[in-house]
């Protein structure tokens, strides 16, 4: 019996989205993450219900990489739903399924599911419950700030934001969006792109040396 970084997520207000479109986009998003971050995933992210998925990451760093991948890919692919995440470090008592995140049991999986099902008004979109309580609290606070930034981004700007996150050259980004360099600079300031990137760096600096075996 070992402890693992268990990541579960569901779609926020899934009933507001068209079922077929939501199911297709979620499956493609989950498959994309599993493929692109395969080296950091022990049990592949798998859609367990129509609007939920789960998986097991190799490390805390890998789990956070996955969360950022999901968030930034929804921008890049112009996906209109938001995900709510729970990352818990807990026990899996059966053999780890390395082909699909099904058929496993353990107190860690049960606890992660309990946390995901605690849907109250004002519940955070990112929730961390790790072995280190101080680290959990720090990540929970930082991701509240992240969510406040992301929530302020409008859907019509998703592709622009994605390009600004990937490319620091305002002239090149502007050419793709029929704007000049000055306009892109102003949009970066207004959308707090640099603040987002700094916070992301802080998160990964914070967890250095704190991964559990």
XYZ file of C-alpha atoms in Angstrom:
213
model
C 0.000 0.000 0.000
C 1.481 3.316 -1.086
C 0.513 6.972 -1.168
C 0.109 8.769 -4.470
C -0.828 12.169 -5.883
C -4.438 11.629 -6.931
C -5.989 14.262 -9.182
C -9.723 14.440 -9.813
C -11.709 17.144 -11.548
C -15.194 17.874 -12.789
C -16.804 20.447 -15.040
C -18.199 23.499 -13.257
C -21.963 23.854 -13.829
C -21.891 21.056 -16.404
C -25.671 21.218 -16.915
C -25.282 24.604 -18.574
C -23.298 23.058 -21.436
C -24.479 20.941 -24.337
C -23.901 17.323 -23.387
C -22.412 16.077 -26.646
C -20.053 19.031 -27.005
C -18.969 18.870 -23.364
C -18.295 15.125 -23.518
C -16.289 15.431 -26.733
C -14.197 18.388 -25.538
C -13.509 16.836 -22.127
C -12.391 13.514 -23.611
C -10.109 15.278 -26.082
C -8.663 17.512 -23.359
C -7.977 14.586 -21.020
C -6.456 12.468 -23.799
C -4.248 15.366 -24.871
C -2.858 15.857 -21.371
C -2.255 12.129 -20.919
C -0.345 12.006 -24.208
C 1.721 15.164 -23.799
C 2.609 14.693 -20.128
C 2.834 10.894 -20.179
C 6.219 10.741 -18.425
C 4.717 12.378 -15.338
C 1.558 10.259 -15.115
C 1.346 6.888 -13.350
C -2.321 6.100 -14.039
C -3.646 7.922 -17.122
C -6.268 10.621 -16.670
C -9.540 8.941 -17.490
C -13.071 10.260 -17.859
C -15.026 8.353 -15.208
C -18.404 10.025 -15.719
C -19.703 12.369 -18.370
C -18.262 15.439 -16.659
C -15.487 14.065 -14.403
C -12.039 12.549 -14.719
C -9.343 11.149 -12.465
C -5.761 9.963 -12.617
C -2.574 9.519 -10.634
C 0.440 11.761 -11.124
C 4.050 10.695 -10.601
C 4.860 13.679 -8.382
C 3.498 16.936 -7.030
C 5.356 18.764 -9.781
C 3.728 16.535 -12.411
C 0.269 17.014 -10.898
C 0.648 20.799 -10.986
C 1.961 20.630 -14.543
C -1.205 18.738 -15.429
C -3.454 21.362 -13.838
C -1.724 24.156 -15.738
C -1.901 22.095 -18.917
C -5.660 21.679 -18.538
C -6.179 25.370 -17.800
C -3.990 26.681 -20.609
C -5.224 24.177 -23.178
C -8.820 25.239 -22.569
C -7.687 28.718 -23.644
C -5.744 27.461 -26.654
C -8.599 25.259 -27.849
C -11.236 27.875 -26.966
C -13.067 25.430 -24.681
C -15.939 27.148 -22.894
C -16.167 25.191 -19.649
C -14.128 25.460 -16.452
C -12.818 22.585 -14.367
C -12.787 22.207 -10.597
C -9.819 20.260 -9.253
C -8.917 18.296 -6.137
C -5.349 17.113 -5.629
C -4.929 14.759 -2.676
C -1.906 12.787 -1.502
C -3.351 9.523 -0.286
C -3.305 5.757 -0.250
C -4.202 3.391 -3.059
C -4.520 -0.096 -1.639
C -4.910 -2.073 -4.851
C -2.408 -2.455 -7.660
C -1.936 0.755 -9.615
C -3.664 0.562 -12.983
C -1.181 1.999 -15.469
C -3.457 1.671 -18.493
C -6.637 3.392 -17.298
C -7.659 5.073 -14.030
C -10.372 2.523 -13.234
C -10.662 -0.430 -10.910
C -8.475 0.934 -8.102
C -9.472 1.259 -4.465
C -8.073 2.971 -1.401
C -8.666 5.576 1.258
C -6.904 8.187 -0.865
C -9.319 7.730 -3.739
C -12.284 7.802 -1.359
C -11.071 11.015 0.275
C -10.415 12.729 -3.069
C -13.913 11.842 -4.213
C -15.385 13.205 -0.959
C -13.582 16.500 -1.448
C -14.703 16.739 -5.076
C -18.318 16.160 -4.043
C -18.264 18.988 -1.493
C -19.938 21.468 -3.812
C -20.939 24.510 -1.817
C -21.416 28.080 -2.913
C -18.032 29.759 -2.733
C -16.085 26.486 -2.845
C -12.650 27.006 -4.418
C -12.051 25.779 -7.946
C -8.637 24.454 -6.909
C -8.269 22.410 -3.727
C -5.089 20.818 -2.391
C -4.892 18.365 0.491
C -1.346 17.091 0.816
C 0.746 15.483 3.553
C 2.261 18.892 4.353
C -0.538 21.100 5.726
C 1.455 24.308 5.390
C 2.220 23.585 1.744
C -1.438 22.729 1.129
C -2.514 26.056 2.618
C 0.055 27.974 0.578
C -1.066 26.333 -2.668
C -4.738 26.870 -1.836
C -4.114 30.583 -1.300
C -1.988 30.992 -4.430
C -4.536 29.249 -6.611
C -7.301 31.489 -5.273
C -5.302 34.346 -6.760
C -4.868 32.403 -9.992
C -8.587 31.836 -10.230
C -9.341 35.502 -9.654
C -7.124 36.338 -12.640
C -8.549 33.627 -14.887
C -12.162 34.389 -13.993
C -11.660 37.911 -15.278
C -10.720 36.675 -18.743
C -13.514 36.762 -21.312
C -14.099 33.893 -23.708
C -13.604 36.102 -26.741
C -10.028 36.764 -25.585
C -9.024 33.141 -24.948
C -6.989 32.691 -28.130
C -5.248 36.036 -27.660
C -4.419 35.198 -24.042
C -3.081 31.799 -25.061
C -0.778 33.396 -27.623
C 0.426 35.996 -25.119
C 1.228 33.268 -22.601
C 3.245 31.350 -25.193
C 4.943 34.282 -26.933
C 6.555 37.355 -25.351
C 6.974 39.107 -28.691
C 4.164 41.664 -28.913
C 4.737 42.327 -32.592
C 4.380 38.649 -33.509
C 1.279 38.224 -31.366
C -0.187 41.379 -32.844
C 0.325 40.126 -36.405
C -1.783 37.058 -35.599
C -4.609 39.114 -34.135
C -4.553 42.165 -36.437
C -3.271 44.470 -33.713
C -0.112 46.519 -33.402
C 2.638 46.059 -30.820
C 1.330 48.867 -28.599
C -2.167 47.386 -28.512
C -0.820 43.987 -27.450
C 1.319 45.623 -24.744
C -1.785 47.322 -23.367
C -3.768 44.105 -23.497
C -1.016 42.285 -21.577
C -1.220 44.919 -18.864
C -5.003 44.881 -18.720
C -5.257 41.079 -18.646
C -2.402 40.735 -16.104
C -0.536 38.216 -18.231
C 2.814 38.858 -16.550
C 1.253 38.511 -13.095
C -0.117 35.117 -14.121
C 3.299 33.983 -15.344
C 5.028 35.227 -12.179
C 2.529 33.399 -9.969
C 3.121 30.227 -11.953
C 6.863 30.546 -11.375
C 6.239 31.078 -7.657
C 4.182 27.870 -7.459
C 6.950 25.738 -8.940
C 9.607 27.480 -6.850
C 7.506 26.800 -3.737
C 7.346 23.037 -4.272
C 11.021 22.481 -5.082
C 12.356 19.737 -2.840
C 8.937 19.066 -1.342
C 7.851 16.124 -3.485
C 7.275 12.967 -1.488
C 8.563 9.622 -2.814
